[in-house]
mmCIF file of C-alpha atoms in Angstrom:
data_model
loop_
_atom_site.group_PDB
_atom_site.id
_atom_site.type_symbol
_atom_site.label_atom_id
_atom_site.label_comp_id
_atom_site.label_asym_id
_atom_site.label_seq_id
_atom_site.Cartn_x
_atom_site.Cartn_y
_atom_site.Cartn_z
ATOM 1 C CA MET A 241 -40.502 -151.224 146.549
ATOM 2 C CA ASN A 242 -40.310 -154.190 144.391
ATOM 3 C CA LYS A 243 -40.258 -153.626 140.825
ATOM 4 C CA ILE A 244 -43.437 -155.184 139.096
ATOM 5 C CA VAL A 245 -42.856 -156.703 135.410
ATOM 6 C CA ARG A 246 -45.527 -157.819 133.087
ATOM 7 C CA LYS A 247 -45.076 -160.619 130.537
ATOM 8 C CA LEU A 248 -47.223 -161.820 128.038
ATOM 9 C CA ARG A 249 -49.214 -164.973 129.532
ATOM 10 C CA PRO A 250 -49.981 -167.772 127.808
ATOM 11 C CA SER A 251 -53.409 -167.812 126.505
ATOM 12 C CA ASP A 252 -54.295 -171.460 126.439
ATOM 13 C CA TYR A 253 -55.175 -170.939 130.286
ATOM 14 C CA TRP A 254 -56.487 -174.738 129.952
ATOM 15 C CA ARG A 255 -52.972 -175.965 130.173
ATOM 16 C CA ILE A 256 -52.647 -176.382 133.670
ATOM 17 C CA GLY A 257 -49.176 -178.417 133.675
ATOM 18 C CA GLU A 258 -47.504 -175.891 131.402
ATOM 19 C CA HIS A 259 -48.736 -172.653 133.396
ATOM 20 C CA GLU A 260 -47.624 -174.698 136.429
ATOM 21 C CA SER A 261 -44.280 -175.105 135.036
ATOM 22 C CA TRP A 262 -43.912 -172.198 133.494
ATOM 23 C CA PHE A 263 -44.832 -170.354 136.768
ATOM 24 C CA SER A 264 -42.017 -171.964 138.825
ATOM 25 C CA ASP A 265 -39.615 -171.069 135.476
ATOM 26 C CA MET A 266 -40.126 -168.067 136.315
ATOM 27 C CA ALA A 267 -39.461 -167.915 139.999
ATOM 28 C CA ALA A 268 -36.152 -169.223 139.099
ATOM 29 C CA MET A 269 -35.385 -166.281 137.183
ATOM 30 C CA GLY A 270 -36.367 -163.944 140.032
ATOM 31 C CA PHE A 271 -39.674 -163.645 138.825
ATOM 32 C CA HIS A 272 -42.242 -164.115 141.466
ATOM 33 C CA LEU A 273 -46.077 -164.297 140.075
ATOM 34 C CA LYS A 274 -48.379 -161.728 141.948
ATOM 35 C CA LYS A 275 -51.156 -161.262 139.507
ATOM 36 C CA MET A 276 -52.545 -162.655 136.286
ATOM 37 C CA GLY A 277 -54.445 -160.153 134.011
ATOM 38 C CA LEU A 278 -56.638 -160.694 130.779
ATOM 39 C CA HIS A 279 -53.277 -160.399 128.546
ATOM 40 C CA PHE A 280 -50.186 -159.815 131.016
ATOM 41 C CA ALA A 281 -49.003 -161.922 133.951
ATOM 42 C CA HIS A 282 -47.905 -159.612 137.029
ATOM 43 C CA PHE A 283 -44.661 -160.264 138.300
ATOM 44 C CA VAL A 284 -42.559 -158.768 141.529
ATOM 45 C CA LYS A 285 -38.885 -158.948 140.644
ATOM 46 C CA GLY A 286 -36.793 -160.209 143.573
ATOM 47 C CA GLU A 287 -34.385 -163.153 144.280
ATOM 48 C CA PRO A 288 -34.324 -166.375 142.324
ATOM 49 C CA LYS A 289 -36.343 -169.037 143.936
ATOM 50 C CA LYS A 290 -36.907 -172.651 143.454
ATOM 51 C CA MET A 291 -40.824 -173.004 143.700
ATOM 52 C CA ARG A 292 -43.292 -174.987 143.408
ATOM 53 C CA PHE A 293 -46.708 -174.171 141.491
ATOM 54 C CA ARG A 294 -50.058 -175.713 141.702
ATOM 55 C CA ILE A 295 -53.359 -174.686 140.252
ATOM 56 C CA ASP A 296 -56.943 -175.878 141.932
ATOM 57 C CA VAL A 297 -59.705 -175.481 139.361
ATOM 58 C CA SER A 298 -63.042 -174.311 141.127
ATOM 59 C CA ILE A 299 -66.067 -173.576 139.285
ATOM 60 C CA ASN A 300 -66.627 -170.286 141.777
ATOM 61 C CA LYS A 301 -64.482 -167.366 140.408
ATOM 62 C CA LYS A 302 -63.727 -166.426 144.489
ATOM 63 C CA ILE A 303 -62.696 -169.147 147.018
ATOM 64 C CA THR A 304 -63.097 -169.300 150.295
ATOM 65 C CA PRO A 305 -61.178 -168.242 153.314
ATOM 66 C CA GLU A 306 -61.320 -171.801 154.970
ATOM 67 C CA GLN A 307 -59.632 -173.394 151.515
ATOM 68 C CA ILE A 308 -57.197 -170.691 151.839
ATOM 69 C CA GLN A 309 -56.006 -171.802 155.155
ATOM 70 C CA MET A 310 -56.853 -175.291 154.587
ATOM 71 C CA TYR A 311 -54.119 -174.940 152.238
ATOM 72 C CA GLU A 312 -51.576 -173.189 153.794
ATOM 73 C CA GLU A 313 -51.576 -175.920 156.486
ATOM 74 C CA SER A 314 -50.523 -178.049 154.179
ATOM 75 C CA GLY A 315 -47.878 -175.527 152.985
ATOM 76 C CA TRP A 316 -49.690 -174.210 150.177
ATOM 77 C CA ASP A 317 -49.937 -170.532 150.098
ATOM 78 C CA TYR A 318 -52.632 -168.916 147.741
ATOM 79 C CA VAL A 319 -51.076 -166.565 145.107
ATOM 80 C CA THR A 320 -53.703 -165.197 142.726
ATOM 81 C CA SER A 321 -56.605 -166.246 140.696
ATOM 82 C CA TYR A 322 -57.815 -165.971 137.039
ATOM 83 C CA ASN A 323 -61.285 -166.974 135.566
ATOM 84 C CA PHE A 324 -61.649 -170.507 137.483
ATOM 85 C CA PHE A 325 -57.927 -171.257 138.168
ATOM 86 C CA HIS A 326 -56.734 -170.575 141.615
ATOM 87 C CA VAL A 327 -52.666 -170.641 142.004
ATOM 88 C CA TYR A 328 -50.786 -171.391 144.923
ATOM 89 C CA SER A 329 -47.002 -171.563 145.672
ATOM 90 C CA SER A 330 -44.949 -173.614 147.787
ATOM 91 C CA PRO A 331 -41.081 -173.532 148.415
ATOM 92 C CA VAL A 332 -39.483 -176.769 146.819
ATOM 93 C CA GLU A 333 -37.381 -177.419 150.046
ATOM 94 C CA LEU A 334 -40.774 -177.579 152.115
ATOM 95 C CA ASN A 335 -41.971 -180.560 149.990
ATOM 96 C CA ALA A 336 -45.252 -179.478 150.444
ATOM 97 C CA PRO A 337 -47.993 -182.367 150.055
ATOM 98 C CA GLU A 338 -49.687 -182.288 146.691
ATOM 99 C CA LEU A 339 -53.059 -180.621 146.750
ATOM 100 C CA HIS A 340 -54.636 -183.663 144.958
ATOM 101 C CA THR A 341 -52.927 -186.558 145.644
ATOM 102 C CA ASP A 342 -55.683 -188.991 144.138
ATOM 103 C CA PRO A 343 -56.233 -188.168 140.230
ATOM 104 C CA ALA A 344 -59.323 -189.567 140.053
ATOM 105 C CA GLU A 345 -60.660 -187.725 142.755
ATOM 106 C CA GLN A 346 -59.112 -184.232 140.998
ATOM 107 C CA SER A 347 -61.003 -185.235 137.866
ATOM 108 C CA TYR A 348 -63.979 -184.383 139.929
ATOM 109 C CA THR A 349 -62.782 -180.414 140.596
ATOM 110 C CA LEU A 350 -63.022 -180.169 136.459
ATOM 111 C CA LYS A 351 -66.401 -181.706 136.063
ATOM 112 C CA GLU A 352 -68.488 -178.311 136.347
ATOM 113 C CA LEU A 353 -65.602 -176.522 134.265
ATOM 114 C CA ASP A 354 -65.844 -179.627 131.288
ATOM 115 C CA LYS A 355 -69.466 -178.910 131.153
ATOM 116 C CA LYS A 356 -69.093 -174.828 130.903
ATOM 117 C CA LEU A 357 -66.724 -175.020 128.645
ATOM 118 C CA ALA A 358 -68.780 -177.475 126.312
ATOM 119 C CA MET A 359 -71.275 -175.282 126.167
ATOM 120 C CA ASN A 360 -68.868 -172.152 125.437
ATOM 121 C CA ALA A 361 -67.664 -174.111 122.777
ATOM 122 C CA CYS A 362 -71.470 -175.020 121.310
ATOM 123 C CA ILE A 363 -72.198 -171.185 121.428
ATOM 124 C CA ALA A 364 -68.861 -169.916 119.696
ATOM 125 C CA THR A 365 -69.521 -172.602 117.054
ATOM 126 C CA GLY A 366 -72.801 -171.403 116.399
ATOM 127 C CA ALA A 367 -71.951 -167.614 116.421
ATOM 128 C CA MET A 368 -68.956 -168.804 114.032
ATOM 129 C CA ILE A 369 -71.400 -170.399 111.652
ATOM 130 C CA LEU A 370 -73.814 -167.619 111.738
ATOM 131 C CA MET A 371 -71.045 -164.869 110.778
ATOM 132 C CA ILE A 372 -69.780 -167.367 107.906
ATOM 133 C CA GLY A 373 -73.372 -167.527 106.686
ATOM 134 C CA MET A 374 -73.572 -164.083 106.730
ATOM 135 C CA LEU A 375 -70.236 -163.110 105.336
ATOM 136 C CA CYS A 376 -70.644 -165.654 102.521
ATOM 137 C CA ALA A 377 -74.291 -164.132 101.624
ATOM 138 C CA ILE A 378 -72.077 -160.303 101.526
ATOM 139 C CA TRP A 379 -69.359 -162.057 99.540
ATOM 140 C CA PHE A 380 -71.263 -164.473 96.935
ATOM 141 C CA LEU A 381 -75.072 -163.722 96.802
ATOM 142 C CA ASP A 382 -75.060 -161.664 93.428
ATOM 143 C CA GLY A 383 -71.762 -163.538 92.589
ATOM 144 C CA THR A 384 -69.881 -160.407 92.551
ATOM 145 C CA PRO A 385 -66.959 -160.756 94.563
ATOM 146 C CA THR A 386 -63.965 -159.059 92.921
ATOM 147 C CA LEU A 387 -66.541 -155.829 93.209
ATOM 148 C CA ILE A 388 -67.242 -156.329 97.017
ATOM 149 C CA LEU A 389 -63.512 -156.867 97.188
ATOM 150 C CA VAL A 390 -62.885 -153.147 95.585
ATOM 151 C CA GLN A 391 -65.554 -151.721 97.164
ATOM 152 C CA GLY A 392 -63.881 -152.593 100.592
ATOM 153 C CA LEU A 393 -66.888 -152.676 102.392
ATOM 154 C CA ALA A 394 -66.598 -156.234 103.620
ATOM 155 C CA ILE A 395 -63.199 -156.330 104.609
ATOM 156 C CA GLN A 396 -63.657 -155.197 108.021
ATOM 157 C CA GLN A 397 -66.115 -157.739 108.377
ATOM 158 C CA THR A 398 -64.042 -160.447 106.750
ATOM 159 C CA ILE A 399 -61.407 -159.632 109.411
ATOM 160 C CA VAL A 400 -63.768 -159.747 112.455
ATOM 161 C CA THR A 401 -65.127 -163.521 111.299
ATOM 162 C CA ALA A 402 -61.607 -164.710 111.085
ATOM 163 C CA PHE A 403 -61.062 -163.310 114.474
ATOM 164 C CA ILE A 404 -64.261 -165.051 115.713
ATOM 165 C CA GLY A 405 -63.149 -168.135 114.158
ATOM 166 C CA TYR A 406 -59.719 -168.387 115.975
ATOM 167 C CA THR A 407 -61.779 -167.630 119.122
ATOM 168 C CA THR A 408 -63.690 -170.551 118.329
ATOM 169 C CA TYR A 409 -61.067 -172.738 117.578
ATOM 170 C CA ASN A 410 -59.570 -171.872 120.573
ATOM 171 C CA ALA A 411 -63.368 -172.891 122.709
ATOM 172 C CA LEU A 412 -62.782 -176.074 121.145
ATOM 173 C CA GLN A 413 -59.609 -176.904 122.203
ATOM 174 C CA ALA A 414 -60.398 -175.833 125.583
ATOM 175 C CA ALA A 415 -63.068 -177.879 125.604
ATOM 176 C CA PHE A 416 -61.363 -180.697 124.459
ATOM 177 C CA SER A 417 -58.399 -180.376 126.169
ATOM 178 C CA ILE A 418 -60.003 -180.553 129.570
ATOM 179 C CA ARG A 419 -62.333 -183.260 128.547
ATOM 180 C CA ALA A 420 -59.031 -184.832 127.766
ATOM 181 C CA LEU A 421 -57.531 -183.975 131.133
ATOM 182 C CA ARG A 422 -60.642 -185.274 132.883
ATOM 183 C CA LYS A 423 -59.981 -188.424 131.126
ATOM 184 C CA ASN A 424 -56.021 -189.125 132.319
ATOM 185 C CA LEU A 425 -56.616 -188.055 135.787
ATOM 186 C CA ILE A 426 -59.888 -190.767 136.023
ATOM 187 C CA GLU A 427 -57.689 -193.044 134.548
ATOM 188 C CA GLY A 428 -55.380 -192.453 136.943
ATOM 189 C CA LYS A 429 -52.807 -190.053 135.226
ATOM 190 C CA PRO A 430 -51.837 -187.055 137.319
ATOM 191 C CA ILE A 431 -50.839 -183.389 135.726
ATOM 192 C CA ASP A 432 -47.432 -183.165 134.336
ATOM 193 C CA HIS A 433 -46.560 -180.222 136.393
ATOM 194 C CA HIS A 434 -43.040 -179.570 134.785
ATOM 195 C CA ALA A 435 -44.699 -179.888 131.287
ATOM 196 C CA PRO A 436 -42.654 -177.922 128.512
ATOM 197 C CA TRP A 437 -44.249 -174.316 127.741
ATOM 198 C CA LYS A 438 -42.093 -172.533 125.638
ATOM 199 C CA LYS A 439 -42.987 -174.170 122.110
ATOM 200 C CA HIS A 440 -46.817 -172.898 122.946
ATOM 201 C CA TYR A 441 -45.593 -169.969 124.665
ATOM 202 C CA ARG A 442 -44.000 -168.782 121.745
ATOM 203 C CA LEU A 443 -46.854 -169.639 119.311
ATOM 204 C CA ASN A 444 -48.916 -168.184 120.972
ATOM 205 C CA SER A 445 -46.665 -164.716 121.412
ATOM 206 C CA THR A 446 -46.698 -164.406 117.734
ATOM 207 C CA LEU A 447 -50.285 -165.081 117.309
ATOM 208 C CA ALA A 448 -51.263 -162.566 119.844
ATOM 209 C CA PHE A 449 -48.908 -160.070 118.326
ATOM 210 C CA LEU A 450 -50.002 -161.047 114.512
ATOM 211 C CA ILE A 451 -53.498 -160.567 115.565
ATOM 212 C CA THR A 452 -53.537 -157.629 117.609
ATOM 213 C CA VAL A 453 -51.961 -155.786 114.498
ATOM 214 C CA VAL A 454 -54.461 -157.109 111.845
ATOM 215 C CA ILE A 455 -57.434 -156.586 114.178
ATOM 216 C CA GLY A 456 -55.957 -152.622 114.843
ATOM 217 C CA LEU A 457 -55.396 -152.320 111.218
ATOM 218 C CA SER A 458 -58.763 -153.427 110.656
ATOM 219 C CA ALA A 459 -60.325 -151.241 112.726
ATOM 220 C CA ILE A 460 -58.653 -148.406 111.151
ATOM 221 C CA LEU A 461 -60.224 -148.963 107.592
ATOM 222 C CA PRO A 462 -63.948 -147.915 108.185
ATOM 223 C CA LEU A 463 -62.510 -144.919 109.897
ATOM 224 C CA LEU A 464 -60.573 -144.052 107.174
ATOM 225 C CA GLN A 465 -63.520 -144.911 104.582
ATOM 226 C CA LEU A 466 -65.614 -142.547 106.509
ATOM 227 C CA VAL A 467 -63.062 -139.670 106.854
ATOM 228 C CA LYS A 468 -62.005 -140.162 103.218
ATOM 229 C CA GLY A 469 -65.473 -140.576 101.493
ATOM 230 C CA GLU A 470 -67.799 -137.572 100.474
ATOM 231 C CA THR A 471 -70.813 -136.896 97.981
ATOM 232 C CA LYS A 472 -70.899 -133.386 96.711
ATOM 233 C CA THR A 473 -73.669 -132.062 93.925
ATOM 234 C CA LEU A 474 -72.108 -131.877 90.787
ATOM 235 C CA PRO A 475 -71.022 -128.343 89.632
ATOM 236 C CA LYS A 476 -72.770 -127.753 86.127
ATOM 237 C CA GLU A 477 -69.275 -126.718 84.552
ATOM 238 C CA ASN A 478 -66.705 -129.154 84.026
ATOM 239 C CA VAL A 479 -64.661 -130.523 86.952
ATOM 240 C CA ASP A 480 -61.286 -132.100 87.301
ATOM 241 C CA LEU A 481 -62.677 -135.364 87.891
ATOM 242 C CA PRO A 482 -62.444 -138.601 85.661
ATOM 243 C CA ILE A 483 -65.919 -139.162 85.177
ATOM 244 C CA VAL A 484 -68.131 -138.853 81.814
ATOM 245 C CA ARG A 485 -70.292 -135.718 81.750
ATOM 246 C CA LEU A 486 -73.463 -135.777 80.455
ATOM 247 C CA ALA A 487 -72.920 -132.364 78.150
ATOM 248 C CA ASP A 488 -69.805 -133.769 76.375
ATOM 249 C CA ILE A 489 -71.935 -136.836 75.467
ATOM 250 C CA GLU A 490 -74.934 -134.976 74.169
ATOM 251 C CA LYS A 491 -73.122 -131.729 72.512
ATOM 252 C CA ASN A 492 -75.992 -129.830 72.454
ATOM 253 C CA PRO A 493 -76.047 -126.344 73.883
ATOM 254 C CA ALA A 494 -79.552 -126.046 74.691
ATOM 255 C CA LEU A 495 -79.122 -129.270 77.236
ATOM 256 C CA ILE A 496 -79.654 -127.813 80.828
ATOM 257 C CA ARG A 497 -80.371 -129.099 84.203
ATOM 258 C CA GLY A 498 -83.450 -128.983 85.420
ATOM 259 C CA GLU A 499 -85.699 -128.930 88.682
ATOM 260 C CA THR A 500 -84.290 -131.524 91.311
ATOM 261 C CA SER A 501 -86.936 -133.351 92.995
ATOM 262 C CA TYR A 502 -84.152 -135.511 95.383
ATOM 263 C CA MET A 503 -82.387 -133.163 97.913
ATOM 264 C CA ARG A 504 -80.974 -134.353 100.807
ATOM 265 C CA ASP A 505 -78.175 -132.704 103.236
ATOM 266 C CA GLY A 506 -77.775 -130.025 100.625
ATOM 267 C CA VAL A 507 -76.748 -132.144 97.895
ATOM 268 C CA ASP A 508 -78.521 -132.988 94.536
ATOM 269 C CA TRP A 509 -79.016 -136.198 94.102
ATOM 270 C CA GLU A 510 -79.882 -136.454 90.689
ATOM 271 C CA ASN A 511 -76.737 -134.690 89.815
ATOM 272 C CA ARG A 512 -74.198 -135.651 92.569
ATOM 273 C CA TYR A 513 -70.524 -137.380 92.611
ATOM 274 C CA THR A 514 -69.346 -139.643 95.396
ATOM 275 C CA TYR A 515 -65.706 -140.329 96.304
ATOM 276 C CA ASN A 516 -64.901 -143.159 98.367
ATOM 277 C CA TRP A 517 -61.681 -145.076 99.241
ATOM 278 C CA GLY A 518 -60.500 -148.341 99.599
ATOM 279 C CA PRO A 519 -57.403 -150.308 100.043
ATOM 280 C CA LEU A 520 -57.724 -151.969 96.593
ATOM 281 C CA ALA A 521 -59.381 -149.138 95.213
ATOM 282 C CA PRO A 522 -58.191 -145.389 96.000
ATOM 283 C CA VAL A 523 -59.945 -143.879 93.734
ATOM 284 C CA GLN A 524 -63.758 -144.461 93.503
ATOM 285 C CA TYR A 525 -66.050 -142.267 91.908
ATOM 286 C CA ASP A 526 -70.009 -142.861 91.468
ATOM 287 C CA THR A 527 -71.893 -140.200 90.220
ATOM 288 C CA ASP A 528 -75.314 -139.410 88.983
ATOM 289 C CA GLU A 529 -76.084 -136.498 86.124
ATOM 290 C CA SER A 530 -79.257 -135.509 84.275
ATOM 291 C CA GLY A 531 -80.586 -132.577 82.187
ATOM 292 C CA ILE A 532 -83.529 -131.707 79.874
ATOM 293 C CA VAL A 533 -83.323 -130.195 76.638
ATOM 294 C CA PRO A 534 -86.517 -127.680 76.545
ATOM 295 C CA GLY A 535 -88.853 -128.119 73.540
ATOM 296 C CA GLU A 536 -87.427 -131.520 72.302
ATOM 297 C CA MET A 537 -89.496 -134.219 73.121
ATOM 298 C CA TRP A 538 -88.613 -138.159 73.525
ATOM 299 C CA GLU A 539 -89.514 -140.070 70.128
ATOM 300 C CA ASP A 540 -92.429 -141.793 71.835
ATOM 301 C CA GLY A 541 -94.261 -138.852 73.117
ATOM 302 C CA SER A 542 -93.609 -139.275 76.877
ATOM 303 C CA GLY A 543 -92.522 -135.714 77.578
ATOM 304 C CA GLU A 544 -89.530 -133.614 77.613
ATOM 305 C CA TYR A 545 -86.084 -134.997 76.498
ATOM 306 C CA SER A 546 -84.326 -135.778 79.375
ATOM 307 C CA PRO A 547 -81.006 -137.435 79.293
ATOM 308 C CA SER A 548 -78.889 -139.415 82.280
ATOM 309 C CA ILE A 549 -75.969 -140.576 82.992
ATOM 310 C CA HIS A 550 -74.681 -142.550 86.133
ATOM 311 C CA THR A 551 -70.811 -143.325 86.182
ATOM 312 C CA LYS A 552 -68.702 -145.620 88.265
ATOM 313 C CA VAL A 553 -64.924 -144.885 88.625
ATOM 314 C CA TYR A 554 -62.140 -147.196 89.869
ATOM 315 C CA GLN A 555 -58.749 -147.116 90.474
ATOM 316 C CA LEU A 556 -57.053 -149.801 91.233
ATOM 317 C CA SER A 557 -53.959 -150.667 93.368
ATOM 318 C CA ILE A 558 -53.561 -154.265 91.495
ATOM 319 C CA SER A 559 -54.017 -153.911 87.674
ATOM 320 C CA ALA A 560 -54.724 -157.892 87.417
ATOM 321 C CA LEU A 561 -58.512 -157.153 88.932
ATOM 322 C CA THR A 562 -59.649 -155.151 86.114
ATOM 323 C CA ASP A 563 -61.525 -158.304 84.204
ATOM 324 C CA ASN A 564 -62.465 -159.642 87.153
ATOM 325 C CA LEU A 565 -64.170 -156.339 88.273
ATOM 326 C CA ILE A 566 -65.688 -155.636 84.664
ATOM 327 C CA ALA A 567 -67.164 -158.827 84.549
ATOM 328 C CA ASP A 568 -68.804 -158.643 88.237
ATOM 329 C CA LEU A 569 -70.132 -155.116 87.125
ATOM 330 C CA ILE A 570 -71.654 -156.550 84.229
ATOM 331 C CA LYS A 571 -73.140 -159.063 86.731
ATOM 332 C CA ARG A 572 -74.644 -156.437 88.873
ATOM 333 C CA TYR A 573 -75.941 -153.966 86.577
ATOM 334 C CA ARG A 574 -77.264 -156.149 83.624
ATOM 335 C CA TYR A 575 -80.425 -156.519 85.373
ATOM 336 C CA GLY A 576 -81.975 -159.761 83.932
ATOM 337 C CA ASP A 577 -80.044 -158.725 80.379
ATOM 338 C CA SER A 578 -78.640 -162.319 78.320
ATOM 339 C CA HIS A 579 -74.711 -161.938 78.742
ATOM 340 C CA GLU A 580 -74.766 -162.026 75.047
ATOM 341 C CA ASN A 581 -76.110 -158.738 74.469
ATOM 342 C CA PHE A 582 -72.990 -157.412 75.881
ATOM 343 C CA VAL A 583 -70.532 -157.135 73.295
ATOM 344 C CA GLU A 584 -66.939 -157.132 73.499
ATOM 345 C CA ILE A 585 -65.227 -154.802 70.923
ATOM 346 C CA ASN A 586 -61.569 -154.625 70.361
ATOM 347 C CA HIS A 587 -60.209 -150.998 70.880
ATOM 348 C CA PRO A 588 -56.606 -149.649 70.253
ATOM 349 C CA GLN A 589 -56.636 -147.334 73.749
ATOM 350 C CA LEU A 590 -58.641 -149.778 75.984
ATOM 351 C CA ASP A 591 -57.284 -153.064 77.710
ATOM 352 C CA LEU A 592 -60.698 -154.327 77.558
ATOM 353 C CA LEU A 593 -63.897 -152.674 76.193
ATOM 354 C CA ILE A 594 -67.788 -154.184 76.518
ATOM 355 C CA VAL A 595 -70.491 -152.298 74.812
ATOM 356 C CA HIS A 596 -74.247 -153.207 76.054
ATOM 357 C CA GLU A 597 -77.206 -150.953 73.737
ATOM 358 C CA GLU A 598 -80.555 -151.427 73.639
ATOM 359 C CA GLY A 599 -82.900 -148.296 72.209
ATOM 360 C CA ALA A 600 -81.983 -145.061 74.396
ATOM 361 C CA SER A 601 -80.540 -147.459 76.619
ATOM 362 C CA LYS A 602 -76.125 -147.547 76.416
ATOM 363 C CA GLU A 603 -73.856 -149.241 78.499
ATOM 364 C CA VAL A 604 -69.822 -148.883 78.188
ATOM 365 C CA PHE A 605 -67.527 -151.120 80.739
ATOM 366 C CA ALA A 606 -63.760 -150.542 79.631
ATOM 367 C CA SER A 607 -60.686 -151.320 81.453
ATOM 368 C CA ASN A 608 -56.885 -149.779 80.741
ATOM 369 C CA GLY A 609 -54.027 -150.108 83.058
ATOM 370 C CA LYS A 610 -55.521 -149.976 86.504
ATOM 371 C CA ALA A 611 -58.625 -148.090 85.555
ATOM 372 C CA VAL A 612 -61.862 -149.224 85.185
ATOM 373 C CA ILE A 613 -64.868 -147.232 84.078
ATOM 374 C CA TYR A 614 -68.661 -148.056 83.706
ATOM 375 C CA VAL A 615 -70.799 -145.695 82.236
ATOM 376 C CA ARG A 616 -74.798 -146.071 82.121
ATOM 377 C CA TYR A 617 -76.735 -143.381 79.890
ATOM 378 C CA TYR A 618 -80.118 -143.054 78.619
ATOM 379 C CA GLY A 619 -80.521 -140.799 75.690
ATOM 380 C CA TYR A 620 -80.052 -140.364 71.762
ATOM 381 C CA ALA A 621 -76.155 -139.681 71.796
ATOM 382 C CA GLU A 622 -74.479 -142.336 69.923
ATOM 383 C CA ILE A 623 -72.615 -144.784 71.871
ATOM 384 C CA ASN A 624 -69.126 -144.061 69.811
ATOM 385 C CA SER A 625 -69.793 -140.599 71.808
ATOM 386 C CA ILE A 626 -69.673 -142.163 75.077
ATOM 387 C CA ILE A 627 -66.576 -144.231 74.185
ATOM 388 C CA GLU A 628 -64.481 -141.083 72.805
ATOM 389 C CA ASN A 629 -65.361 -139.556 76.277
ATOM 390 C CA LEU A 630 -64.544 -142.787 78.547
ATOM 391 C CA ILE A 631 -61.407 -142.914 76.718
ATOM 392 C CA GLU A 632 -60.274 -139.190 77.386
ATOM 393 C CA LYS A 633 -61.020 -139.906 81.358
ATOM 394 C CA ILE A 634 -59.697 -143.246 81.648
ATOM 395 C CA HIS A 635 -56.417 -142.515 80.729
ATOM 396 C CA LEU A 636 -56.095 -139.803 84.094
ATOM 397 C CA ILE A 637 -56.368 -142.504 85.917
ATOM 398 C CA SER A 638 -54.825 -145.465 83.934
ATOM 399 C CA GLU A 639 -51.342 -145.443 85.855
#
């Protein structure tokens, strides 16, 4: 039984002359074309032969037995088809006449394919523009691209969009190439059946390998984020997490956790922590915590004193991203406040410290090394209490 050998096929299927030349060179090395698959061409290993190959184009993917018989009578044997391209072979010594002796007449066989490829290129271009628009909205609509990058939620969409862009480029190239080939044929210039193929073949093989690796890795990202991510109810007692706790800021033994009003999937979402993972921020925490001091009232008499705290924690892979991340966090959470209200303070234990205080609302943005922590607190504790606790936590993940 003859051995089947699979070889990565050239992806530029519209380069008709190069394919014919490739098939002939492979036959000369003893690899005789049997079938063209989506990514690989199947060859039967045998004795080297000098063969000629010709590709006939038809908008119909299947050719009729009558057409096959007609070409056989001219010395051309049907080999295989891929999409709209039908491959025939003939031994060199047979010196069979060309399938198409008149280039201008052959150009008509490409007319329908020309229209179809032009339509495909238009659809692909429209899809790419739509994808780019959606991606730009994700990255830039609220002006926080570093935060989007660090959270890692748009990396796969970006890679998929890049792949669609590459596919669109190929669709446009196919449309323009077939049109150019038709023009040459109409002008009487025949297809070069010995066109050099090695340069494009190596380039396409390298690109195919890189694209496969990148797409494969990008497919793993959401899986990793899904597997690693988790949300749990925040325990009342201290836990070994780099987050600022409400009790440590309030320092009031009377502080208790009130009845929650938002339970879902067994998680108290008013007192929870969420762990996320991303390639540029392998440690991410997002927490909420609230409490009540029975018998103590808000100064405006609106009810029992019930302070709350929200914390975001990032341990980055690249420390150079910290300043931009803090700038984006301020943009995301300033809710219309002027930038002038966010004051930078020099602190010997932090690389960057920015605070915002307005009544009972206090915010602290800080970085040290690879760590960034954002704390939003609502209550009567001093902002220095937040900063002191933040410094203690940020040192846990700054290296």
